[in-house]
């Protein structure tokens, strides 16, 4: 609801306008960014050379929002002034799937030539639990920037916003369980934002990679480029295979990224790669350089990336890992006599109720397992399996839910 009390006087070419517009119980909804404002109250005070926003308050995304300030006018066009925006306890999802509760203290400096949005955003708490598809993001990320057809004020709106975390941001998905602290600044323009500062990954988190769970020793992501969002990563991860500790160090930008394996137990990088892939130390008399390079490639190629390629050629899943990793709930080779070393496993849904699984050990090409699965009903499953040792097994499974 809005009540108007406006007066106009003087010549049409240069009228004098003053008065007020009073808002009560207003509502506003935006899709991107997602914003729902209710119980909006406030007054817009009009004068010939300025507009004042007086005591605007509202409930917004589970928190509160306040706005005030004034905009100077020149021939009814904004020529100066500023608007203060204060938010407390706002629930936001920005970027997509990052759910946070934030406080914000922003100032919009109004200038047709050089508008500016500055201030501070404090992340009280946040979480990111959506699974990540690296392959999908790589494909989706190959885009051509499109210039706007008609320049607008957003093209010139410059940013200077500090983003700091107070309670940490929890990441818990298919690639790890981590907590992030941020000390960033958003600069650039509204259409071409740039990040500066550092994001720190709290020690003690876990990363899931190459069929292993890695403990985080050190993790930082720095943003130093003045023209683009370019993360510079510095990570140190450790895992244990058999009786050996293995450290994975990752550093650089996306274009210069380097990964190195080492071990405090004195084994070589080739041995570390072999342990990750096969579960045992490489035979130095038989492992050629080309095989080591191939092993390193498999190590860096996550099962999710391989699955993306597999689906492109008609497979339902494809992965490299110890056992079956995330697919273990559907068919678990670790529960059979199959070799538990790193395996290549692919599956294909032949019909809605029939699935065929093929798995081969990367250590011994003769270790092959086939599984045929028939699901006549939702909770019933029939399996026939040919194992690595040429044995056979037949199973009937019935899932009971209480």
mmCIF file of C-alpha atoms in Angstrom:
data_model
loop_
_atom_site.group_PDB
_atom_site.id
_atom_site.type_symbol
_atom_site.label_atom_id
_atom_site.label_comp_id
_atom_site.label_asym_id
_atom_site.label_seq_id
_atom_site.Cartn_x
_atom_site.Cartn_y
_atom_site.Cartn_z
ATOM 1 C CA UNK A 1 0.000 0.000 0.000
ATOM 2 C CA UNK A 2 1.252 3.493 -0.883
ATOM 3 C CA UNK A 3 -0.226 6.880 0.073
ATOM 4 C CA UNK A 4 0.619 9.871 -2.145
ATOM 5 C CA UNK A 5 0.742 13.545 -1.136
ATOM 6 C CA UNK A 6 2.487 15.347 -4.002
ATOM 7 C CA UNK A 7 2.375 18.977 -5.116
ATOM 8 C CA UNK A 8 3.586 20.517 -8.382
ATOM 9 C CA UNK A 9 3.951 24.213 -9.191
ATOM 10 C CA UNK A 10 5.723 26.453 -11.664
ATOM 11 C CA UNK A 11 6.251 26.287 -15.434
ATOM 12 C CA UNK A 12 6.015 22.933 -17.244
ATOM 13 C CA UNK A 13 9.601 23.229 -18.436
ATOM 14 C CA UNK A 14 10.902 23.498 -14.858
ATOM 15 C CA UNK A 15 8.246 22.474 -12.350
ATOM 16 C CA UNK A 16 8.777 22.476 -8.598
ATOM 17 C CA UNK A 17 7.664 19.166 -7.157
ATOM 18 C CA UNK A 18 7.512 18.259 -3.501
ATOM 19 C CA UNK A 19 5.611 15.884 -1.296
ATOM 20 C CA UNK A 20 5.746 12.395 0.122
ATOM 21 C CA UNK A 21 5.005 8.818 -0.822
ATOM 22 C CA UNK A 22 4.346 6.629 2.237
ATOM 23 C CA UNK A 23 4.626 2.849 1.996
ATOM 24 C CA UNK A 24 2.862 0.430 4.382
ATOM 25 C CA UNK A 25 2.858 -3.377 4.337
ATOM 26 C CA UNK A 26 4.723 -3.453 1.028
ATOM 27 C CA UNK A 27 6.021 -6.626 -0.624
ATOM 28 C CA UNK A 28 8.698 -7.228 -3.221
ATOM 29 C CA UNK A 29 10.041 -10.458 -4.740
ATOM 30 C CA UNK A 30 13.106 -10.937 -6.944
ATOM 31 C CA UNK A 31 14.178 -14.139 -8.695
ATOM 32 C CA UNK A 32 17.884 -13.449 -9.238
ATOM 33 C CA UNK A 33 19.262 -12.873 -6.697
ATOM 34 C CA UNK A 34 16.473 -14.588 -4.769
ATOM 35 C CA UNK A 35 14.978 -11.983 -2.456
ATOM 36 C CA UNK A 36 11.603 -11.855 -0.690
ATOM 37 C CA UNK A 37 10.732 -8.603 1.089
ATOM 38 C CA UNK A 38 7.641 -8.244 3.271
ATOM 39 C CA UNK A 39 6.249 -5.731 5.799
ATOM 40 C CA UNK A 40 7.923 -2.875 3.936
ATOM 41 C CA UNK A 41 7.413 0.572 5.455
ATOM 42 C CA UNK A 42 9.068 3.889 4.685
ATOM 43 C CA UNK A 43 8.720 7.343 3.188
ATOM 44 C CA UNK A 44 10.047 8.825 -0.044
ATOM 45 C CA UNK A 45 10.282 12.604 0.396
ATOM 46 C CA UNK A 46 10.325 14.515 -2.898
ATOM 47 C CA UNK A 47 11.805 17.955 -3.536
ATOM 48 C CA UNK A 48 12.854 19.846 -6.656
ATOM 49 C CA UNK A 49 16.530 18.935 -6.404
ATOM 50 C CA UNK A 50 16.544 15.723 -4.338
ATOM 51 C CA UNK A 51 14.770 12.561 -3.253
ATOM 52 C CA UNK A 52 15.134 11.337 0.330
ATOM 53 C CA UNK A 53 14.518 7.772 1.520
ATOM 54 C CA UNK A 54 13.371 8.026 5.120
ATOM 55 C CA UNK A 55 13.316 5.141 7.591
ATOM 56 C CA UNK A 56 12.723 2.276 5.147
ATOM 57 C CA UNK A 57 12.452 -1.038 7.027
ATOM 58 C CA UNK A 58 11.361 -4.522 5.991
ATOM 59 C CA UNK A 59 11.619 -8.229 6.719
ATOM 60 C CA UNK A 60 13.811 -9.890 4.094
ATOM 61 C CA UNK A 61 14.818 -13.533 3.622
ATOM 62 C CA UNK A 62 14.338 -14.369 7.280
ATOM 63 C CA UNK A 63 16.174 -11.267 8.500
ATOM 64 C CA UNK A 64 15.763 -7.498 8.517
ATOM 65 C CA UNK A 65 16.637 -4.781 6.022
ATOM 66 C CA UNK A 66 16.962 -1.028 6.481
ATOM 67 C CA UNK A 67 17.566 1.677 3.895
ATOM 68 C CA UNK A 68 18.065 5.420 4.044
ATOM 69 C CA UNK A 69 19.752 8.327 2.270
ATOM 70 C CA UNK A 70 19.168 10.855 -0.449
ATOM 71 C CA UNK A 71 19.758 11.252 -4.168
ATOM 72 C CA UNK A 72 20.465 14.660 -5.692
ATOM 73 C CA UNK A 73 18.671 15.545 -8.922
ATOM 74 C CA UNK A 74 19.635 17.669 -11.913
ATOM 75 C CA UNK A 75 16.793 18.085 -14.425
ATOM 76 C CA UNK A 76 15.147 15.065 -12.753
ATOM 77 C CA UNK A 77 18.265 12.925 -13.363
ATOM 78 C CA UNK A 78 20.405 11.521 -10.499
ATOM 79 C CA UNK A 79 23.551 13.605 -10.080
ATOM 80 C CA UNK A 80 24.876 12.638 -6.653
ATOM 81 C CA UNK A 81 24.122 11.481 -3.164
ATOM 82 C CA UNK A 82 24.236 8.100 -1.450
ATOM 83 C CA UNK A 83 21.964 5.367 -0.081
ATOM 84 C CA UNK A 84 22.877 3.335 3.010
ATOM 85 C CA UNK A 85 21.738 -0.325 3.061
ATOM 86 C CA UNK A 86 21.894 -2.404 6.231
ATOM 87 C CA UNK A 87 20.868 -6.050 6.503
ATOM 88 C CA UNK A 88 20.938 -8.412 9.465
ATOM 89 C CA UNK A 89 20.521 -12.194 9.434
ATOM 90 C CA UNK A 90 19.665 -12.465 5.735
ATOM 91 C CA UNK A 91 19.443 -15.973 4.274
ATOM 92 C CA UNK A 92 20.924 -15.957 0.763
ATOM 93 C CA UNK A 93 21.951 -18.453 -1.904
ATOM 94 C CA UNK A 94 24.758 -16.791 -3.825
ATOM 95 C CA UNK A 95 26.391 -18.270 -5.789
ATOM 96 C CA UNK A 96 23.990 -21.111 -6.557
ATOM 97 C CA UNK A 97 23.894 -23.865 -3.860
ATOM 98 C CA UNK A 98 25.981 -21.848 -1.377
ATOM 99 C CA UNK A 99 23.486 -21.189 1.409
ATOM 100 C CA UNK A 100 24.582 -18.521 3.860
ATOM 101 C CA UNK A 101 23.339 -16.248 6.587
ATOM 102 C CA UNK A 102 24.849 -12.792 6.234
ATOM 103 C CA UNK A 103 24.961 -9.281 7.625
ATOM 104 C CA UNK A 104 25.572 -6.469 5.184
ATOM 105 C CA UNK A 105 26.506 -2.808 5.457
ATOM 106 C CA UNK A 106 26.618 -1.256 1.998
ATOM 107 C CA UNK A 107 26.658 2.240 0.542
ATOM 108 C CA UNK A 108 25.487 3.020 -2.983
ATOM 109 C CA UNK A 109 27.194 6.209 -4.149
ATOM 110 C CA UNK A 110 25.007 7.686 -6.873
ATOM 111 C CA UNK A 111 26.750 9.213 -9.865
ATOM 112 C CA UNK A 112 25.694 8.725 -13.481
ATOM 113 C CA UNK A 113 29.296 8.647 -14.649
ATOM 114 C CA UNK A 114 30.924 6.713 -11.784
ATOM 115 C CA UNK A 115 28.351 4.922 -9.597
ATOM 116 C CA UNK A 116 29.856 2.811 -6.828
ATOM 117 C CA UNK A 117 28.691 0.110 -4.397
ATOM 118 C CA UNK A 118 31.019 -0.253 -1.401
ATOM 119 C CA UNK A 119 30.886 -1.699 2.091
ATOM 120 C CA UNK A 120 31.106 -5.014 3.899
ATOM 121 C CA UNK A 121 29.354 -8.399 3.856
ATOM 122 C CA UNK A 122 29.851 -10.634 6.894
ATOM 123 C CA UNK A 123 29.125 -14.345 6.448
ATOM 124 C CA UNK A 124 27.749 -15.512 9.804
ATOM 125 C CA UNK A 125 27.531 -19.139 8.679
ATOM 126 C CA UNK A 126 27.288 -20.980 5.398
ATOM 127 C CA UNK A 127 27.139 -24.425 3.838
ATOM 128 C CA UNK A 128 27.670 -26.003 0.435
ATOM 129 C CA UNK A 129 26.375 -29.576 0.201
ATOM 130 C CA UNK A 130 25.511 -29.932 -3.482
ATOM 131 C CA UNK A 131 27.583 -32.507 -5.399
ATOM 132 C CA UNK A 132 30.159 -31.018 -7.751
ATOM 133 C CA UNK A 133 30.517 -32.124 -11.365
ATOM 134 C CA UNK A 134 33.949 -30.940 -12.490
ATOM 135 C CA UNK A 135 33.416 -32.166 -16.032
ATOM 136 C CA UNK A 136 30.035 -30.498 -16.314
ATOM 137 C CA UNK A 137 31.465 -27.240 -14.992
ATOM 138 C CA UNK A 138 34.363 -27.387 -17.439
ATOM 139 C CA UNK A 139 32.004 -27.846 -20.369
ATOM 140 C CA UNK A 140 29.541 -25.245 -19.108
ATOM 141 C CA UNK A 141 32.383 -22.837 -18.416
ATOM 142 C CA UNK A 142 33.378 -22.586 -22.071
ATOM 143 C CA UNK A 143 31.247 -19.583 -22.923
ATOM 144 C CA UNK A 144 31.665 -16.537 -25.107
ATOM 145 C CA UNK A 145 31.033 -13.212 -23.327
ATOM 146 C CA UNK A 146 28.171 -11.276 -24.859
ATOM 147 C CA UNK A 147 28.263 -7.507 -24.878
ATOM 148 C CA UNK A 148 25.013 -5.854 -23.766
ATOM 149 C CA UNK A 149 23.043 -4.365 -26.645
ATOM 150 C CA UNK A 150 22.381 -1.125 -24.814
ATOM 151 C CA UNK A 151 24.834 0.226 -22.224
ATOM 152 C CA UNK A 152 23.247 0.817 -18.837
ATOM 153 C CA UNK A 153 24.300 2.210 -15.489
ATOM 154 C CA UNK A 154 25.227 -1.348 -14.419
ATOM 155 C CA UNK A 155 28.083 -1.286 -16.941
ATOM 156 C CA UNK A 156 29.651 1.525 -14.921
ATOM 157 C CA UNK A 157 28.715 0.408 -11.401
ATOM 158 C CA UNK A 158 32.035 -0.202 -9.648
ATOM 159 C CA UNK A 159 32.351 -2.539 -6.675
ATOM 160 C CA UNK A 160 34.378 -2.342 -3.481
ATOM 161 C CA UNK A 161 32.863 -4.870 -1.059
ATOM 162 C CA UNK A 162 34.758 -6.707 1.683
ATOM 163 C CA UNK A 163 33.557 -10.283 2.267
ATOM 164 C CA UNK A 164 34.641 -11.807 5.580
ATOM 165 C CA UNK A 165 33.458 -14.947 7.367
ATOM 166 C CA UNK A 166 32.614 -14.972 11.034
ATOM 167 C CA UNK A 167 31.457 -18.555 11.548
ATOM 168 C CA UNK A 168 33.055 -20.393 8.624
ATOM 169 C CA UNK A 169 31.547 -21.952 5.522
ATOM 170 C CA UNK A 170 31.041 -25.730 5.593
ATOM 171 C CA UNK A 171 31.589 -27.690 2.371
ATOM 172 C CA UNK A 172 30.261 -31.262 2.600
ATOM 173 C CA UNK A 173 29.810 -32.991 -0.758
ATOM 174 C CA UNK A 174 31.251 -35.660 -3.068
ATOM 175 C CA UNK A 175 34.716 -34.057 -3.106
ATOM 176 C CA UNK A 176 35.268 -33.511 0.591
ATOM 177 C CA UNK A 177 34.259 -32.195 3.971
ATOM 178 C CA UNK A 178 35.945 -28.868 4.631
ATOM 179 C CA UNK A 179 35.501 -25.573 6.445
ATOM 180 C CA UNK A 180 36.442 -22.313 4.741
ATOM 181 C CA UNK A 181 37.303 -18.888 6.148
ATOM 182 C CA UNK A 182 37.167 -15.938 3.781
ATOM 183 C CA UNK A 183 38.878 -12.570 3.711
ATOM 184 C CA UNK A 184 37.992 -11.352 0.245
ATOM 185 C CA UNK A 185 37.185 -8.144 -1.565
ATOM 186 C CA UNK A 186 34.878 -7.924 -4.563
ATOM 187 C CA UNK A 187 36.145 -5.279 -6.985
ATOM 188 C CA UNK A 188 35.705 -4.568 -10.680
ATOM 189 C CA UNK A 189 32.237 -3.815 -12.034
ATOM 190 C CA UNK A 190 28.809 -5.337 -11.554
ATOM 191 C CA UNK A 191 29.011 -7.086 -14.943
ATOM 192 C CA UNK A 192 32.715 -8.052 -14.631
ATOM 193 C CA UNK A 193 33.446 -8.637 -10.923
ATOM 194 C CA UNK A 194 36.937 -9.586 -9.721
ATOM 195 C CA UNK A 195 37.950 -11.241 -6.434
ATOM 196 C CA UNK A 196 40.946 -10.171 -4.384
ATOM 197 C CA UNK A 197 42.199 -11.582 -1.089
ATOM 198 C CA UNK A 198 42.473 -15.066 0.421
ATOM 199 C CA UNK A 199 40.269 -18.016 1.242
ATOM 200 C CA UNK A 200 41.695 -20.354 3.895
ATOM 201 C CA UNK A 201 40.712 -24.011 4.254
ATOM 202 C CA UNK A 202 40.759 -24.970 7.926
ATOM 203 C CA UNK A 203 43.242 -27.707 8.832
ATOM 204 C CA UNK A 204 41.697 -31.098 9.588
ATOM 205 C CA UNK A 205 39.245 -31.315 6.696
ATOM 206 C CA UNK A 206 38.907 -34.309 4.388
ATOM 207 C CA UNK A 207 39.183 -34.532 0.598
ATOM 208 C CA UNK A 208 37.974 -37.502 -1.476
ATOM 209 C CA UNK A 209 40.261 -38.124 -4.451
ATOM 210 C CA UNK A 210 41.532 -41.111 -6.446
ATOM 211 C CA UNK A 211 39.589 -43.563 -4.322
ATOM 212 C CA UNK A 212 41.238 -42.308 -1.101
ATOM 213 C CA UNK A 213 40.304 -40.053 1.787
ATOM 214 C CA UNK A 214 42.974 -37.371 2.200
ATOM 215 C CA UNK A 215 43.521 -35.296 5.347
ATOM 216 C CA UNK A 216 44.134 -31.592 4.775
ATOM 217 C CA UNK A 217 47.430 -30.282 6.174
ATOM 218 C CA UNK A 218 47.398 -26.868 4.531
ATOM 219 C CA UNK A 219 45.037 -25.099 2.190
ATOM 220 C CA UNK A 220 44.790 -21.572 0.835
ATOM 221 C CA UNK A 221 43.285 -20.028 -2.273
ATOM 222 C CA UNK A 222 44.615 -16.566 -3.182
ATOM 223 C CA UNK A 223 43.055 -14.167 -5.666
ATOM 224 C CA UNK A 224 45.616 -11.668 -6.946
ATOM 225 C CA UNK A 225 44.668 -10.920 -10.558
ATOM 226 C CA UNK A 226 43.429 -7.374 -11.172
ATOM 227 C CA UNK A 227 41.478 -8.283 -14.315
ATOM 228 C CA UNK A 228 39.823 -11.680 -13.726
ATOM 229 C CA UNK A 229 38.800 -14.197 -11.083
ATOM 230 C CA UNK A 230 41.900 -16.426 -11.068
ATOM 231 C CA UNK A 231 42.435 -18.634 -8.012
ATOM 232 C CA UNK A 232 45.982 -19.498 -6.983
ATOM 233 C CA UNK A 233 45.798 -22.751 -5.033
ATOM 234 C CA UNK A 234 48.213 -24.057 -2.401
ATOM 235 C CA UNK A 235 47.146 -27.420 -0.949
ATOM 236 C CA UNK A 236 48.892 -30.149 1.022
ATOM 237 C CA UNK A 237 46.993 -33.426 1.544
ATOM 238 C CA UNK A 238 48.040 -36.696 3.167
ATOM 239 C CA UNK A 239 46.713 -40.240 3.059
ATOM 240 C CA UNK A 240 47.927 -43.667 4.128
ATOM 241 C CA UNK A 241 48.110 -46.736 1.880
ATOM 242 C CA UNK A 242 49.316 -50.003 3.393
ATOM 243 C CA UNK A 243 52.071 -48.879 5.812
ATOM 244 C CA UNK A 244 53.075 -45.811 3.773
ATOM 245 C CA UNK A 245 52.139 -42.154 4.262
ATOM 246 C CA UNK A 246 51.682 -40.245 0.994
ATOM 247 C CA UNK A 247 51.557 -36.481 0.589
ATOM 248 C CA UNK A 248 49.923 -34.738 -2.380
ATOM 249 C CA UNK A 249 50.965 -31.107 -2.952
ATOM 250 C CA UNK A 250 48.964 -28.988 -5.387
ATOM 251 C CA UNK A 251 49.894 -25.407 -6.281
ATOM 252 C CA UNK A 252 49.350 -22.823 -8.991
ATOM 253 C CA UNK A 253 46.601 -21.224 -11.018
ATOM 254 C CA UNK A 254 44.284 -23.229 -13.316
ATOM 255 C CA UNK A 255 46.754 -22.605 -16.168
ATOM 256 C CA UNK A 256 49.934 -23.412 -14.191
ATOM 257 C CA UNK A 257 48.627 -26.042 -11.768
ATOM 258 C CA UNK A 258 51.245 -28.556 -10.586
ATOM 259 C CA UNK A 259 50.697 -31.699 -8.493
ATOM 260 C CA UNK A 260 53.476 -33.669 -6.779
ATOM 261 C CA UNK A 261 53.457 -36.857 -4.727
ATOM 262 C CA UNK A 262 55.973 -37.539 -1.955
ATOM 263 C CA UNK A 263 56.326 -39.700 1.126
ATOM 264 C CA UNK A 264 58.158 -39.261 4.438
ATOM 265 C CA UNK A 265 58.780 -43.018 4.272
ATOM 266 C CA UNK A 266 61.283 -42.530 1.439
ATOM 267 C CA UNK A 267 59.374 -44.145 -1.430
ATOM 268 C CA UNK A 268 59.537 -42.592 -4.913
ATOM 269 C CA UNK A 269 56.725 -40.824 -6.722
ATOM 270 C CA UNK A 270 56.365 -43.878 -8.978
ATOM 271 C CA UNK A 271 55.908 -46.054 -5.887
ATOM 272 C CA UNK A 272 53.347 -43.618 -4.479
ATOM 273 C CA UNK A 273 51.396 -43.668 -7.749
ATOM 274 C CA UNK A 274 51.518 -47.468 -7.806
ATOM 275 C CA UNK A 275 50.256 -47.659 -4.214
ATOM 276 C CA UNK A 276 47.324 -45.403 -5.014
ATOM 277 C CA UNK A 277 46.422 -47.343 -8.165
ATOM 278 C CA UNK A 278 47.157 -50.941 -7.230
ATOM 279 C CA UNK A 279 47.651 -51.029 -3.470
ATOM 280 C CA UNK A 280 51.297 -52.169 -3.684
ATOM 281 C CA UNK A 281 54.746 -50.692 -4.383
ATOM 282 C CA UNK A 282 55.821 -50.686 -8.042
ATOM 283 C CA UNK A 283 58.243 -53.310 -9.338
ATOM 284 C CA UNK A 284 61.258 -51.201 -10.339
ATOM 285 C CA UNK A 285 62.473 -53.823 -12.822
ATOM 286 C CA UNK A 286 59.231 -53.886 -14.800
ATOM 287 C CA UNK A 287 57.594 -50.461 -14.520
ATOM 288 C CA UNK A 288 58.453 -48.294 -17.509
ATOM 289 C CA UNK A 289 58.272 -44.507 -17.626
ATOM 290 C CA UNK A 290 55.267 -44.639 -19.919
ATOM 291 C CA UNK A 291 53.378 -46.787 -17.428
ATOM 292 C CA UNK A 292 54.187 -44.369 -14.619
ATOM 293 C CA UNK A 293 52.933 -41.456 -16.719
ATOM 294 C CA UNK A 294 49.757 -43.378 -17.471
ATOM 295 C CA UNK A 295 49.311 -44.083 -13.763
ATOM 296 C CA UNK A 296 49.735 -40.410 -12.907
ATOM 297 C CA UNK A 297 47.122 -39.525 -15.487
ATOM 298 C CA UNK A 298 44.694 -42.016 -13.961
ATOM 299 C CA UNK A 299 45.413 -40.586 -10.529
ATOM 300 C CA UNK A 300 44.581 -37.057 -11.613
ATOM 301 C CA UNK A 301 41.531 -38.201 -13.571
ATOM 302 C CA UNK A 302 38.749 -38.435 -11.006
ATOM 303 C CA UNK A 303 36.121 -41.120 -11.250
ATOM 304 C CA UNK A 304 33.505 -38.411 -11.820
ATOM 305 C CA UNK A 305 35.365 -37.101 -14.889
ATOM 306 C CA UNK A 306 35.676 -40.621 -16.265
ATOM 307 C CA UNK A 307 31.970 -41.125 -15.632
ATOM 308 C CA UNK A 308 31.210 -37.994 -17.645
ATOM 309 C CA UNK A 309 33.129 -39.410 -20.611
ATOM 310 C CA UNK A 310 31.508 -42.822 -20.162
ATOM 311 C CA UNK A 311 28.015 -41.356 -20.295
ATOM 312 C CA UNK A 312 28.991 -39.523 -23.489
ATOM 313 C CA UNK A 313 29.505 -42.898 -25.211
ATOM 314 C CA UNK A 314 26.398 -44.526 -23.771
ATOM 315 C CA UNK A 315 27.545 -45.985 -20.437
ATOM 316 C CA UNK A 316 25.557 -45.238 -17.303
ATOM 317 C CA UNK A 317 28.646 -45.027 -15.096
ATOM 318 C CA UNK A 318 32.408 -45.398 -15.403
ATOM 319 C CA UNK A 319 34.990 -44.916 -12.692
ATOM 320 C CA UNK A 320 38.512 -45.664 -11.534
ATOM 321 C CA UNK A 321 38.884 -46.344 -7.824
ATOM 322 C CA UNK A 322 39.554 -48.831 -5.093
ATOM 323 C CA UNK A 323 36.528 -51.119 -5.057
ATOM 324 C CA UNK A 324 33.543 -49.222 -6.393
ATOM 325 C CA UNK A 325 33.587 -46.053 -4.323
ATOM 326 C CA UNK A 326 30.247 -44.264 -4.424
ATOM 327 C CA UNK A 327 28.711 -47.055 -6.508
ATOM 328 C CA UNK A 328 29.199 -49.558 -3.702
ATOM 329 C CA UNK A 329 25.600 -49.208 -2.565
ATOM 330 C CA UNK A 330 24.430 -50.555 -5.911
ATOM 331 C CA UNK A 331 26.999 -53.328 -6.462
ATOM 332 C CA UNK A 332 29.901 -53.957 -4.109
ATOM 333 C CA UNK A 333 32.904 -55.880 -5.419
ATOM 334 C CA UNK A 334 34.610 -55.460 -2.054
ATOM 335 C CA UNK A 335 32.051 -57.853 -0.590
ATOM 336 C CA UNK A 336 33.085 -60.578 -3.053
ATOM 337 C CA UNK A 337 36.356 -62.340 -3.786
ATOM 338 C CA UNK A 338 37.283 -59.671 -6.317
ATOM 339 C CA UNK A 339 40.711 -58.047 -5.993
ATOM 340 C CA UNK A 340 40.260 -54.893 -3.819
ATOM 341 C CA UNK A 341 43.006 -52.944 -5.620
ATOM 342 C CA UNK A 342 42.216 -50.053 -7.959
ATOM 343 C CA UNK A 343 39.769 -51.138 -10.660
ATOM 344 C CA UNK A 344 38.122 -49.804 -13.788
ATOM 345 C CA UNK A 345 34.371 -50.370 -13.417
ATOM 346 C CA UNK A 346 31.648 -49.584 -15.953
ATOM 347 C CA UNK A 347 27.934 -50.285 -15.965
ATOM 348 C CA UNK A 348 25.104 -50.192 -18.468
ATOM 349 C CA UNK A 349 21.357 -50.240 -17.864
ATOM 350 C CA UNK A 350 20.105 -52.653 -20.536
ATOM 351 C CA UNK A 351 16.468 -52.201 -19.518
ATOM 352 C CA UNK A 352 14.651 -50.447 -16.729
ATOM 353 C CA UNK A 353 15.068 -53.563 -14.540
ATOM 354 C CA UNK A 354 18.303 -55.094 -15.929
ATOM 355 C CA UNK A 355 21.849 -53.789 -15.313
ATOM 356 C CA UNK A 356 25.207 -55.216 -16.430
ATOM 357 C CA UNK A 357 28.444 -54.393 -14.600
ATOM 358 C CA UNK A 358 32.024 -55.025 -15.784
ATOM 359 C CA UNK A 359 35.042 -54.507 -13.516
ATOM 360 C CA UNK A 360 38.749 -55.162 -14.208
ATOM 361 C CA UNK A 361 41.737 -54.794 -11.908
ATOM 362 C CA UNK A 362 44.336 -52.257 -13.066
ATOM 363 C CA UNK A 363 47.026 -54.384 -11.425
ATOM 364 C CA UNK A 364 46.201 -57.651 -13.209
ATOM 365 C CA UNK A 365 44.285 -57.493 -16.481
ATOM 366 C CA UNK A 366 43.153 -61.120 -15.990
ATOM 367 C CA UNK A 367 41.182 -60.211 -12.849
ATOM 368 C CA UNK A 368 37.749 -59.564 -14.320
ATOM 369 C CA UNK A 369 34.358 -59.569 -12.640
ATOM 370 C CA UNK A 370 30.956 -59.522 -14.338
ATOM 371 C CA UNK A 371 27.710 -58.832 -12.486
ATOM 372 C CA UNK A 372 24.217 -59.203 -13.983
ATOM 373 C CA UNK A 373 21.496 -57.561 -11.895
ATOM 374 C CA UNK A 374 17.748 -58.062 -12.300
ATOM 375 C CA UNK A 375 15.300 -55.945 -10.283
ATOM 376 C CA UNK A 376 11.753 -57.246 -10.920
ATOM 377 C CA UNK A 377 10.396 -55.122 -8.065
ATOM 378 C CA UNK A 378 11.629 -52.078 -6.188
ATOM 379 C CA UNK A 379 12.896 -53.926 -3.083
ATOM 380 C CA UNK A 380 13.933 -57.219 -4.726
ATOM 381 C CA UNK A 381 17.195 -57.870 -6.551
ATOM 382 C CA UNK A 382 18.589 -60.996 -8.230
ATOM 383 C CA UNK A 383 22.308 -61.180 -9.047
ATOM 384 C CA UNK A 384 24.594 -63.469 -10.961
ATOM 385 C CA UNK A 385 28.342 -62.842 -10.577
ATOM 386 C CA UNK A 386 31.456 -64.204 -12.269
ATOM 387 C CA UNK A 387 34.427 -63.440 -9.999
ATOM 388 C CA UNK A 388 38.122 -62.730 -10.614
ATOM 389 C CA UNK A 389 39.020 -66.335 -9.761
ATOM 390 C CA UNK A 390 36.378 -67.650 -12.259
ATOM 391 C CA UNK A 391 34.083 -68.607 -9.391
ATOM 392 C CA UNK A 392 30.375 -67.915 -9.617
ATOM 393 C CA UNK A 393 27.845 -66.668 -7.114
ATOM 394 C CA UNK A 394 24.086 -66.203 -7.218
ATOM 395 C CA UNK A 395 22.238 -63.934 -4.799
ATOM 396 C CA UNK A 396 18.730 -62.979 -3.842
ATOM 397 C CA UNK A 397 18.399 -59.644 -2.069
ATOM 398 C CA UNK A 398 15.333 -58.176 -0.410
ATOM 399 C CA UNK A 399 15.512 -54.687 1.072
ATOM 400 C CA UNK A 400 13.461 -54.206 4.245
ATOM 401 C CA UNK A 401 12.672 -50.728 5.553
ATOM 402 C CA UNK A 402 11.533 -50.123 9.126
#
